[in-house]
Amino acid sequence: MNTHQRLSMGLLLLAAWLMGVPVKAQVRLQPLFTDNMVLQQQVEAPVWGEARPGYTVRVETSWDHQVYVTTADAGGRFMVKVATPKAGGPYDITLWEAKNGKQRGKAVTLHNVMIGEVWLCGGQSNMQMEVEWGRVKNFEEEVRQAENHPNIRLLHVQTTAAATPQTTLRAVDGGWQVCSSQSVKLFSAAGYFFGRELEQALQVPIGLIESCLGSTFAEPWVSAGALRQMPYFDKAIEKVASMPTDSLAREERYRHDLDEWNLRVAQADGNVSYANGHHTLLYNKDFAKAERWTDIQVPGLFEDQLKDRYGAFDGLVWYRRTVEIPAEWAGKDLMLRLGAIDDDDVTFFNGVEVGTHLGVAFNREYLVPAALVKAGKNEVAVRLHDTGGLGGFYSKEMRVELAGANRQASLPLAGTWQFLASMDEKDMPFYPTNLNRDTNVPAALYNGMIHPLTPFALRGAIWYQGESSVGRAYQYRELLPVLINDWHSRFTTPGDEFPFYIVQLANHMTPQTDPAEESTWAELREAQLKVSQTMKNSGLATAIDIGEAADIHPKNKQEVGRRLGLVARAKTYGEQVEYAGPQYEGYRQEGQFIRIFFSHADGLQAAGETLKGFVVAGPDRKFHWAEAKISGNTVVVSSPEVDFPVAVRYAWANNPDCNLFNAAGLPATPFRTDEWPGLSINNY
């Protein structure tokens, strides 16, 4: 080839590249369709991708040597639906372009394709918790044993938020992975153990798609169209939809919106002024009144300590304390180390802002300029924005120290502070959205992590989420069904059924000591139970006995997966196995007693000498610890302090001490017989 020919060829290659058309064009597929994948058995399974516009695309499946033919549209997109057989494999799927009856370009062949059962694993951090990162129970042995399950296949969707529904899927490691000691380490532990339970029971290949993200609400996982059924989300949806497509423009828009939000909040709160990007503390009369403040222990979560006074408060709260600064430190730079704060903070030293940060996963370390430091009494104040769930300080190592000095030249800050709730979240303007960093906004994760999967063929979904939604438990009763219906409408499923199985929130935080404890966690569990009972093809795996007081990510994900597997085996696959613990069905008043009736109640038993976890109230609505006794398949409840009982609650606390099980060893689901207003009902 001479110089002129080489130049001409180079220009042609460049032109082809610029137009996005490969010189040797071939079918291009999403990461949903790779070697090692699993297709749902016995369905018309959609397979899609891209080819040259107007070209014929042929798809051949090795299990029956059937050839499916379609034509790429003007945008180069194509889709065929292939008839899948009963579970088995491995198989091949071959795809190629054709023009005028002749193959054009190179064929693409997917190898080691299995036919089996495919499940979507969704939710927040307890679904995201990886086998390795979470150091699950018996971690080392579980990793070794993963080598024994090559017929489990794993697809991990990469975190992607978007303002509009996306068609391009981003997958970790480029696509499907065969289960092994390496691939399982970074996969959802709850999802993997669920898949393992199914594989062992059904003896078929299992495909697991992980699409989840920690600290997320439910609404980011729902499409904007579905969310519009709930007017509560209208403003937030509009903000997301109006986001610029360019990342730099989004960042500029966010900074403008954040500046406006800070000004509006400062004006409404009245305790700070805001100008030129900085807050200044206003020592107005209302803010300074000592009687408005109450003592609180730091570190700690204010909902745990002050629930009788504030309940499940979300919004702006204040912490303050005085620090005695030695004379030799006066006029010198200090370092303020506050550790992790839940959620957002603006921190002041003697009334001047010294630092601010958004998000709980960050250790606050703020420089205090020398000009602010005086000998004697100095004030540290923190305005904390708790956006939902729990709020407070986490670090026992909080301190103030000379900048650049070793830790010996420091003063501890843990201990007694003063606390003031300032502004309820429902009275605050919607927080500005930055899709460059903020994934926890309505529809954003659906757009980036669910929509690109549709209309893939699934058997169903498992769901572990709710910790971030406890402040809006009553709303959750409506929102979760919207999510379920939304997903059902978008995936291909056998018989148009969409099983959706929910992990009920595990026990967590300070163990219950007060029989009258109110709990947003209990309200969220109740919402999950109601959804599982009223939505077609839904079910519940109760985890009230396997949580951990000090860790929101309990290690026993094996039992979570096993219980989800039991629900699926019974409700989806028709096995005759017990899949639920005792569930409340009704009650009858019998004088000074109340008799509680349960389903799934064969072999009711207490894990211990006496039943625990029951409380009872009379018409005064004051709860007392109850005496509870098993009577056949019922429980009879009473209290010497309640002459005429009208309401019973069981395991109604963040972390209840409860021990009712059935013969299958499954725990009773928390419940209440009353419908008295709860803590979170006013947050929706």
XYZ file of C-alpha atoms in Angstrom:
684
model
C 0.000 0.000 0.000
C 1.505 3.350 -1.062
C 1.487 6.553 0.973
C -1.596 7.894 -0.828
C -3.496 4.636 -0.217
C -2.490 4.544 3.457
C -3.634 8.162 3.869
C -6.965 7.418 2.186
C -7.511 4.356 4.358
C -6.627 6.341 7.470
C -9.164 9.020 6.578
C -11.819 6.381 6.022
C -11.079 4.782 9.395
C -11.193 8.159 11.104
C -14.486 9.046 9.430
C -15.989 5.698 10.411
C -14.853 6.156 13.996
C -16.238 9.689 14.171
C -19.600 8.456 12.898
C -19.626 5.721 15.520
C -19.721 2.921 12.930
C -17.115 0.167 13.360
C -15.240 -0.643 10.163
C -15.782 -4.340 10.778
C -19.192 -3.899 12.320
C -20.638 -6.610 14.509
C -23.472 -6.946 16.956
C -22.891 -5.030 20.187
C -24.529 -6.220 23.432
C -25.160 -4.823 26.898
C -23.280 -6.353 29.871
C -26.524 -8.221 30.605
C -25.561 -10.503 27.733
C -22.081 -11.963 28.265
C -20.405 -15.293 28.700
C -21.498 -17.088 31.895
C -24.941 -15.478 31.983
C -28.171 -17.101 33.143
C -31.426 -16.792 31.209
C -34.743 -17.379 32.944
C -36.131 -20.797 32.078
C -39.348 -21.378 30.109
C -40.078 -17.804 29.023
C -39.851 -15.693 25.913
C -36.625 -14.030 27.060
C -35.762 -10.660 25.475
C -32.254 -10.312 24.042
C -31.250 -6.904 22.722
C -28.337 -4.848 21.519
C -27.092 -2.685 18.659
C -26.202 -3.274 15.023
C -25.972 -1.227 11.839
C -29.295 0.506 11.103
C -31.438 -1.456 8.691
C -29.308 -4.589 8.881
C -30.812 -7.965 9.617
C -29.775 -9.503 12.940
C -29.853 -13.263 13.396
C -29.751 -14.961 16.788
C -29.165 -18.707 17.111
C -29.622 -20.641 20.375
C -27.710 -23.885 20.742
C -30.307 -25.623 22.949
C -32.707 -25.949 20.009
C -30.730 -24.483 17.063
C -33.574 -22.081 16.474
C -32.637 -18.948 14.489
C -34.492 -15.721 15.347
C -34.459 -12.885 12.826
C -35.100 -9.173 13.293
C -33.988 -5.867 11.784
C -32.075 -3.088 13.549
C -34.111 0.139 13.608
C -32.976 3.578 12.451
C -31.068 4.035 15.703
C -29.337 0.694 15.335
C -31.316 -0.987 18.116
C -32.730 -4.494 17.915
C -34.516 -6.974 20.172
C -35.604 -10.589 19.807
C -37.397 -12.885 22.224
C -35.910 -16.353 22.463
C -37.855 -19.321 23.822
C -35.899 -20.791 26.728
C -36.170 -24.472 27.725
C -36.188 -26.037 31.158
C -33.152 -25.372 33.326
C -29.863 -26.696 32.023
C -26.690 -25.849 30.156
C -24.097 -24.814 29.323
C -25.257 -23.452 25.981
C -24.127 -20.945 23.377
C -25.968 -18.009 21.837
C -24.623 -16.678 18.534
C -25.569 -13.349 16.971
C -24.563 -11.826 13.631
C -25.497 -9.127 11.157
C -26.668 -9.889 7.629
C -27.368 -7.830 4.540
C -29.086 -9.200 1.439
C -28.988 -12.669 3.009
C -25.234 -12.638 3.592
C -23.420 -12.395 6.902
C -21.635 -9.084 7.344
C -19.039 -8.615 10.040
C -17.948 -11.013 12.729
C -20.445 -13.133 14.667
C -20.649 -12.766 18.447
C -20.981 -15.952 20.479
C -21.883 -16.077 24.162
C -20.424 -19.164 25.803
C -21.250 -21.033 29.003
C -24.811 -19.721 29.072
C -27.036 -21.406 31.651
C -30.822 -21.658 31.774
C -32.277 -21.420 35.258
C -33.830 -19.023 37.738
C -32.906 -15.318 37.741
C -33.504 -12.985 40.692
C -32.908 -9.272 41.180
C -31.374 -8.232 44.527
C -32.317 -4.672 45.510
C -32.212 -2.333 48.483
C -29.673 -0.460 50.564
C -26.543 -1.339 52.547
C -27.746 -4.564 54.129
C -28.344 -5.925 50.641
C -25.169 -4.294 49.349
C -23.078 -5.672 52.249
C -20.489 -7.817 50.524
C -19.301 -11.189 51.720
C -15.775 -9.798 52.196
C -16.453 -6.204 53.293
C -19.103 -7.350 55.766
C -16.903 -10.119 57.139
C -19.991 -12.263 57.409
C -20.233 -15.044 59.927
C -17.639 -17.753 59.124
C -16.239 -15.530 56.392
C -13.153 -17.560 55.495
C -15.056 -20.837 55.213
C -17.851 -19.245 53.181
C -15.342 -17.867 50.688
C -13.736 -21.300 50.276
C -17.101 -23.018 49.880
C -18.111 -20.628 47.091
C -15.948 -22.703 44.741
C -18.547 -25.475 45.082
C -21.285 -23.416 43.407
C -20.221 -22.690 39.804
C -23.846 -22.864 38.658
C -24.567 -19.678 40.592
C -23.795 -16.717 38.337
C -23.357 -13.145 39.536
C -24.001 -9.811 37.816
C -23.167 -6.658 39.792
C -24.653 -3.393 38.493
C -22.324 -0.427 38.934
C -23.589 2.566 40.927
C -25.097 4.998 38.435
C -27.474 7.893 39.073
C -29.136 9.701 36.192
C -31.711 12.423 35.604
C -33.420 10.467 32.815
C -33.888 6.733 32.114
C -30.722 5.228 30.663
C -30.415 2.446 28.108
C -26.735 1.669 28.673
C -25.957 -0.672 31.555
C -22.745 -0.337 33.544
C -21.629 -3.562 35.216
C -18.781 -4.334 37.592
C -16.138 -6.493 35.859
C -17.963 -6.079 32.551
C -20.698 -8.667 32.985
C -21.642 -12.044 34.456
C -19.185 -13.904 36.673
C -19.119 -17.567 37.650
C -19.441 -17.909 41.423
C -16.023 -18.534 42.943
C -13.966 -17.656 45.996
C -12.912 -14.489 44.181
C -16.144 -13.299 42.573
C -18.267 -13.870 45.674
C -16.123 -11.655 47.908
C -17.464 -8.419 46.469
C -21.035 -9.592 45.902
C -24.119 -9.114 48.060
C -23.930 -11.568 50.960
C -27.717 -11.711 51.443
C -28.182 -12.204 47.707
C -25.547 -14.924 47.458
C -26.879 -16.903 50.414
C -30.412 -16.622 49.008
C -29.159 -17.959 45.675
C -27.293 -20.762 47.370
C -30.441 -21.812 49.232
C -32.365 -21.967 45.960
C -29.636 -23.803 44.072
C -29.403 -26.486 46.730
C -33.180 -26.903 46.958
C -34.063 -26.699 43.256
C -30.900 -28.142 41.716
C -30.963 -25.598 38.865
C -28.604 -22.779 37.836
C -29.259 -19.501 39.638
C -28.606 -16.034 38.240
C -28.339 -13.149 40.698
C -28.356 -9.487 39.653
C -27.226 -7.094 42.383
C -28.542 -3.554 41.935
C -28.494 -1.782 45.290
C -26.751 1.023 47.182
C -26.239 1.833 50.846
C -28.042 4.641 52.709
C -30.755 4.971 50.079
C -34.447 5.634 50.464
C -36.968 3.631 48.445
C -37.933 6.464 46.082
C -34.625 6.598 44.126
C -35.445 3.069 42.919
C -38.859 4.007 41.452
C -39.436 5.538 38.027
C -40.539 9.158 37.855
C -43.761 8.129 36.115
C -44.718 5.787 38.929
C -43.709 8.263 41.647
C -46.034 10.872 40.196
C -48.888 8.859 41.677
C -47.677 10.308 45.008
C -47.848 14.137 44.957
C -45.366 14.289 47.843
C -42.545 13.680 45.343
C -43.634 16.069 42.575
C -41.235 18.918 43.362
C -38.253 16.623 43.790
C -39.015 14.802 40.519
C -39.221 18.088 38.660
C -35.829 19.141 40.021
C -34.205 15.895 38.935
C -35.766 16.040 35.478
C -34.547 19.618 34.962
C -30.926 18.804 35.772
C -28.416 19.810 33.037
C -26.844 16.906 31.180
C -23.330 18.372 31.431
C -21.564 17.561 34.725
C -19.944 21.012 35.014
C -23.288 22.696 34.454
C -24.871 20.418 37.067
C -22.162 21.383 39.564
C -22.726 25.090 38.927
C -26.486 24.668 39.228
C -26.055 22.749 42.487
C -23.840 25.429 44.055
C -26.391 28.089 43.183
C -29.265 26.008 44.586
C -27.305 25.147 47.749
C -26.543 28.819 48.366
C -30.219 29.642 47.992
C -31.214 26.726 50.260
C -28.799 27.811 53.006
C -30.168 31.345 52.898
C -33.792 30.191 53.083
C -33.077 27.786 55.955
C -31.118 30.424 57.874
C -33.983 32.894 57.524
C -36.579 30.332 58.618
C -34.505 28.930 61.487
C -33.537 32.359 62.823
C -30.488 31.160 64.734
C -27.864 31.941 62.102
C -27.242 34.462 59.374
C -25.924 33.393 55.995
C -23.957 35.491 53.529
C -21.111 34.974 51.046
C -21.131 31.227 51.577
C -20.669 31.321 55.363
C -22.878 31.031 58.446
C -22.616 33.175 61.571
C -24.259 32.172 64.828
C -26.838 34.656 66.148
C -27.073 34.754 69.903
C -30.662 35.978 69.878
C -32.808 35.838 72.975
C -34.712 32.672 72.036
C -31.549 30.803 71.127
C -29.782 31.848 74.332
C -32.552 30.856 76.761
C -31.144 28.067 78.920
C -34.573 26.545 79.568
C -34.937 25.703 75.869
C -31.935 23.392 76.006
C -31.597 19.944 77.512
C -28.535 17.895 78.463
C -27.434 15.101 76.155
C -24.539 12.669 76.112
C -22.103 12.853 73.202
C -21.297 10.651 71.369
C -24.736 9.150 70.927
C -27.926 9.369 68.888
C -30.444 11.933 70.048
C -33.459 9.752 69.118
C -32.228 7.142 71.592
C -31.714 9.610 74.424
C -34.546 12.103 73.940
C -37.315 10.103 72.290
C -39.794 10.947 75.067
C -39.325 14.650 74.351
C -38.774 14.740 70.594
C -39.894 11.357 69.261
C -38.668 10.548 65.751
C -37.520 14.077 64.994
C -35.870 14.807 61.655
C -34.607 18.246 60.735
C -32.251 20.820 62.269
C -30.935 20.295 65.788
C -28.241 22.088 67.766
C -25.483 20.850 70.048
C -23.299 23.152 72.129
C -20.796 23.033 74.956
C -18.138 25.242 76.493
C -14.469 24.326 76.428
C -11.922 25.696 78.904
C -8.934 26.707 76.791
C -5.553 26.966 78.626
C -3.914 30.391 78.599
C -0.933 29.080 76.643
C -3.270 28.060 73.796
C -4.799 31.536 73.380
C -4.167 33.090 69.976
C -3.015 29.797 68.452
C -4.568 27.627 65.743
C -6.572 24.670 67.033
C -7.816 21.489 65.398
C -11.378 20.433 66.170
C -11.852 16.667 65.713
C -15.501 15.621 65.963
C -15.469 12.276 64.141
C -18.466 11.100 62.107
C -21.748 13.014 62.370
C -25.161 11.851 61.124
C -26.022 13.482 58.734
C -24.810 17.014 57.838
C -23.192 19.665 60.009
C -22.234 23.313 60.226
C -19.746 23.740 63.077
C -19.031 26.999 64.911
C -16.295 28.120 67.303
C -17.259 31.169 69.335
C -20.062 31.868 66.888
C -18.015 31.717 63.677
C -18.307 28.891 61.146
C -15.118 26.803 61.056
C -16.320 23.910 58.922
C -19.212 22.116 57.263
C -19.722 18.756 55.587
C -22.551 16.774 54.031
C -22.956 13.068 54.752
C -22.326 10.705 57.616
C -19.300 8.833 56.228
C -16.747 11.528 57.004
C -14.646 12.360 60.057
C -15.021 16.056 60.797
C -11.623 17.720 61.347
C -11.844 21.506 61.283
C -9.108 24.113 61.720
C -9.971 26.853 64.234
C -8.119 30.076 63.302
C -5.952 31.613 66.009
C -7.977 34.828 65.983
C -11.009 32.977 67.401
C -9.152 31.329 70.294
C -9.128 32.960 73.713
C -8.092 31.814 77.172
C -10.866 30.460 79.381
C -14.384 29.657 78.200
C -14.905 29.076 74.467
C -18.016 27.672 72.831
C -18.271 24.839 70.301
C -21.664 24.700 68.589
C -22.841 22.295 65.893
C -25.955 22.688 63.781
C -26.806 19.150 62.721
C -29.189 18.383 59.875
C -30.740 14.939 60.378
C -32.383 14.147 57.041
C -34.045 10.905 58.175
C -33.626 7.985 60.522
C -31.192 8.528 63.360
C -28.937 11.490 64.029
C -26.034 12.378 66.293
C -22.326 11.837 66.949
C -20.410 8.561 66.691
C -16.808 9.084 67.820
C -15.590 8.530 71.382
C -12.346 10.262 70.413
C -13.837 13.736 69.952
C -11.340 16.384 71.020
C -9.851 19.822 70.441
C -6.087 20.136 70.227
C -3.304 22.482 69.256
C -2.864 22.355 65.504
C 0.186 20.333 64.619
C 0.658 19.093 68.184
C 0.566 15.489 69.298
C -2.524 14.051 70.897
C -1.224 14.682 74.418
C -1.894 18.413 73.914
C -5.674 17.903 73.557
C -8.926 18.337 75.447
C -11.649 15.666 75.224
C -15.077 16.724 73.938
C -17.032 13.565 74.716
C -19.440 13.946 77.615
C -22.397 16.196 78.422
C -23.466 18.731 75.803
C -26.637 20.795 75.472
C -29.245 19.982 72.826
C -32.016 21.907 71.081
C -34.356 20.807 68.278
C -34.798 23.781 65.982
C -36.672 23.089 62.729
C -38.696 20.065 61.608
C -37.697 18.478 58.282
C -41.220 18.786 56.931
C -41.000 22.561 57.351
C -37.725 22.834 55.449
C -37.348 23.489 51.711
C -36.405 20.527 49.494
C -32.685 19.958 49.625
C -30.875 20.772 46.338
C -29.880 17.885 44.132
C -26.406 17.206 42.773
C -26.476 14.140 40.559
C -22.685 14.309 40.247
C -22.530 13.049 43.821
C -26.021 12.650 45.270
C -27.645 9.377 44.304
C -30.395 9.452 46.924
C -32.999 11.438 44.999
C -36.304 10.293 43.471
C -35.977 8.116 40.340
C -32.207 8.692 39.974
C -31.137 5.111 40.721
C -34.058 3.646 38.838
C -32.904 5.647 35.821
C -29.303 4.470 36.049
C -29.485 1.006 37.620
C -32.950 -0.511 37.016
C -34.173 0.863 33.690
C -31.118 -0.418 31.736
C -32.016 -3.930 32.950
C -35.534 -3.809 31.539
C -37.217 -5.810 30.042
C -34.840 -8.653 31.021
C -36.551 -11.900 32.039
C -36.614 -12.442 35.816
C -38.307 -14.837 38.178
C -38.628 -12.106 40.828
C -36.861 -9.801 43.283
C -35.633 -9.769 46.867
C -35.513 -6.482 48.772
C -33.609 -5.402 51.905
C -34.220 -1.719 52.539
C -35.935 0.500 55.072
C -33.334 1.695 57.564
C -33.189 5.051 55.760
C -36.987 5.273 55.520
C -37.962 4.822 59.166
C -38.878 8.496 59.522
C -41.672 8.002 56.927
C -42.983 4.560 57.805
C -46.619 5.392 57.052
C -45.657 6.684 53.627
C -43.740 3.427 53.064
C -47.046 1.538 53.125
C -47.904 3.317 49.862
C -44.437 3.817 48.386
C -43.253 0.202 48.463
C -46.332 -1.091 46.580
C -45.716 1.617 43.968
C -42.150 0.335 43.580
C -43.296 -3.290 43.315
C -45.911 -2.500 40.665
C -43.420 -0.351 38.781
C -40.827 -3.122 38.601
C -43.459 -5.721 37.767
C -44.602 -3.689 34.768
C -41.094 -3.423 33.327
C -39.590 -6.910 33.520
C -40.463 -10.080 31.647
C -41.653 -12.692 34.139
C -43.074 -16.231 33.859
C -46.861 -16.186 33.828
C -46.847 -12.424 34.376
C -46.073 -12.988 38.050
C -43.493 -10.971 39.930
C -42.595 -12.432 43.339
C -41.174 -9.724 45.593
C -39.781 -10.867 48.921
C -38.906 -8.403 51.676
C -36.442 -8.647 54.549
C -38.056 -7.076 57.589
C -35.719 -4.784 59.524
C -33.575 -6.584 62.089
C -33.334 -5.577 65.738
C -30.827 -2.752 66.288
C -29.721 -0.036 68.752
C -30.235 0.113 72.524
C -32.112 -2.949 73.858
C -35.644 -2.211 75.003
C -36.186 -1.491 78.707
C -39.375 0.580 78.579
C -42.658 -1.282 77.911
C -44.117 1.942 76.468
C -41.322 2.479 73.934
C -42.451 4.053 70.694
C -40.353 3.118 67.686
C -40.141 4.254 64.075
C -38.293 1.012 63.356
C -41.297 -0.940 64.621
C -43.574 1.207 62.455
C -41.420 0.489 59.394
C -41.510 -3.256 60.168
C -45.300 -2.995 60.385
C -45.376 -1.287 56.976
C -43.237 -4.073 55.505
C -45.556 -6.698 56.980
C -48.686 -4.997 55.623
C -47.177 -4.728 52.139
C -46.182 -8.400 52.185
C -49.711 -9.388 53.169
C -51.617 -7.209 50.725
C -49.469 -7.266 47.574
C -49.892 -10.243 45.267
C -46.884 -12.584 45.160
C -45.153 -10.817 48.054
C -43.674 -12.287 51.207
C -41.635 -11.451 54.290
C -38.481 -12.790 55.924
C -38.454 -11.726 59.573
C -35.035 -10.916 61.087
C -36.056 -9.622 64.519
C -33.810 -12.170 66.275
C -30.586 -11.908 64.246
C -29.743 -8.206 64.410
C -27.021 -6.565 66.472
C -27.398 -3.688 68.918
C -24.153 -1.964 67.955
C -24.009 -2.793 64.235
C -26.632 -1.808 61.694
C -25.093 -4.439 59.385
C -25.547 -7.747 61.223
C -23.125 -10.504 60.220
C -25.533 -13.418 60.001
C -26.512 -12.909 56.390
C -26.640 -16.685 55.931
C -29.871 -16.819 57.906
C -31.286 -13.830 56.035
C -30.629 -15.611 52.744
C -31.996 -18.901 54.062
C -35.253 -17.320 55.238
C -35.713 -15.487 51.941
C -35.064 -18.801 50.229
C -37.738 -20.515 52.321
C -40.293 -17.897 51.264
C -39.385 -18.374 47.598
C -39.354 -22.165 47.840
C -42.845 -22.174 49.342
C -44.588 -19.307 47.541
C -42.868 -19.361 44.132
C -41.810 -22.970 43.704
C -44.631 -24.690 45.626
C -42.553 -26.676 48.100
C -44.234 -27.852 51.273
C -41.909 -26.035 53.670
C -42.686 -23.655 56.498
C -41.517 -20.236 55.396
C -42.684 -17.820 58.102
C -42.762 -17.489 61.840
C -45.986 -16.845 63.746
C -47.876 -13.882 62.259
C -50.608 -11.996 64.063
C -54.118 -12.712 62.732
C -56.457 -11.279 65.356
C -57.382 -11.134 69.010
C -60.281 -11.720 71.394
C -60.877 -10.011 74.723
C -61.584 -12.462 77.518
C -62.182 -10.407 80.656
C -58.787 -9.466 82.083
C -57.056 -11.367 79.303
C -56.508 -10.943 75.578
C -56.050 -14.015 73.405
C -53.834 -13.552 70.332
C -54.360 -15.709 67.244
C -51.584 -16.482 64.762
C -51.009 -18.051 61.392
C -47.873 -20.203 60.909
C -48.363 -21.187 64.541
C -47.677 -24.931 64.599
C -45.578 -25.722 67.643
C -45.602 -22.307 69.300
C -42.722 -22.131 71.756
C -40.623 -19.736 73.786
C -36.870 -19.632 73.330
C -36.383 -19.678 77.081
C -38.397 -20.401 80.198
C -40.985 -17.630 79.768
C -42.372 -15.629 76.888
C -40.919 -12.143 76.496
C -41.691 -9.145 74.378
C -45.433 -8.670 75.057
C -46.865 -5.447 76.470
C -50.511 -4.619 77.193
C -52.525 -1.417 77.661
C -55.957 -0.453 78.900
C -58.198 2.387 77.702
C -55.667 4.891 79.119
C -53.226 3.731 76.389
C -50.433 3.217 78.918
C -48.433 0.066 78.186
C -47.143 -2.339 80.823
C -45.086 -5.501 80.628
C -47.419 -8.438 80.133
C -47.567 -11.981 81.372
C -47.870 -14.130 78.263
C -48.607 -17.852 78.099
C -48.867 -20.221 75.149
C -52.245 -21.909 74.802
C -52.253 -24.284 71.842
C -51.712 -22.121 68.785
C -52.588 -18.915 70.632
C -50.974 -16.702 73.262
C -52.931 -15.379 76.254
C -51.772 -11.982 77.547
C -52.545 -10.110 80.762
C -51.090 -7.753 83.364
C -51.994 -7.168 87.029
C -51.669 -3.440 86.280
C -54.328 -3.499 83.563
C -57.888 -4.337 84.639
C -59.395 -4.158 81.167
C -56.841 -4.728 78.383
C -57.653 -3.243 74.977
C -54.328 -3.433 73.140
C -51.332 -5.747 72.891
C -47.979 -5.193 71.246
C -45.191 -7.671 70.613
C -41.555 -6.838 69.845
C -42.571 -3.216 69.404
C -39.205 -1.503 69.840
C -36.007 -0.726 67.978
C -34.299 -3.684 69.628
C -36.894 -5.731 71.520
C -36.265 -8.649 73.866
C -38.639 -11.176 72.298
C -38.600 -14.952 71.999
C -41.745 -16.423 70.381
C -41.027 -19.014 67.668
C -42.809 -21.839 65.885
C -41.723 -25.450 65.483
C -39.690 -24.544 62.376
C -37.515 -22.252 64.484
C -38.768 -19.101 62.758
C -39.419 -16.002 64.895
C -42.797 -14.354 65.357
C -43.248 -11.174 63.354
C -43.553 -7.989 65.463
C -47.107 -6.655 65.650
C -49.601 -4.470 67.487
C -53.354 -4.868 67.820
C -53.984 -1.110 68.084
C -53.904 1.553 65.388
C -53.002 4.484 67.616
C -51.081 7.321 65.941
C -47.365 6.633 65.679
C -44.180 8.637 65.625
C -43.678 8.852 61.882
C -47.246 9.529 60.791
C -46.662 13.291 60.987
C -43.594 13.067 58.749
C -45.677 12.310 55.673
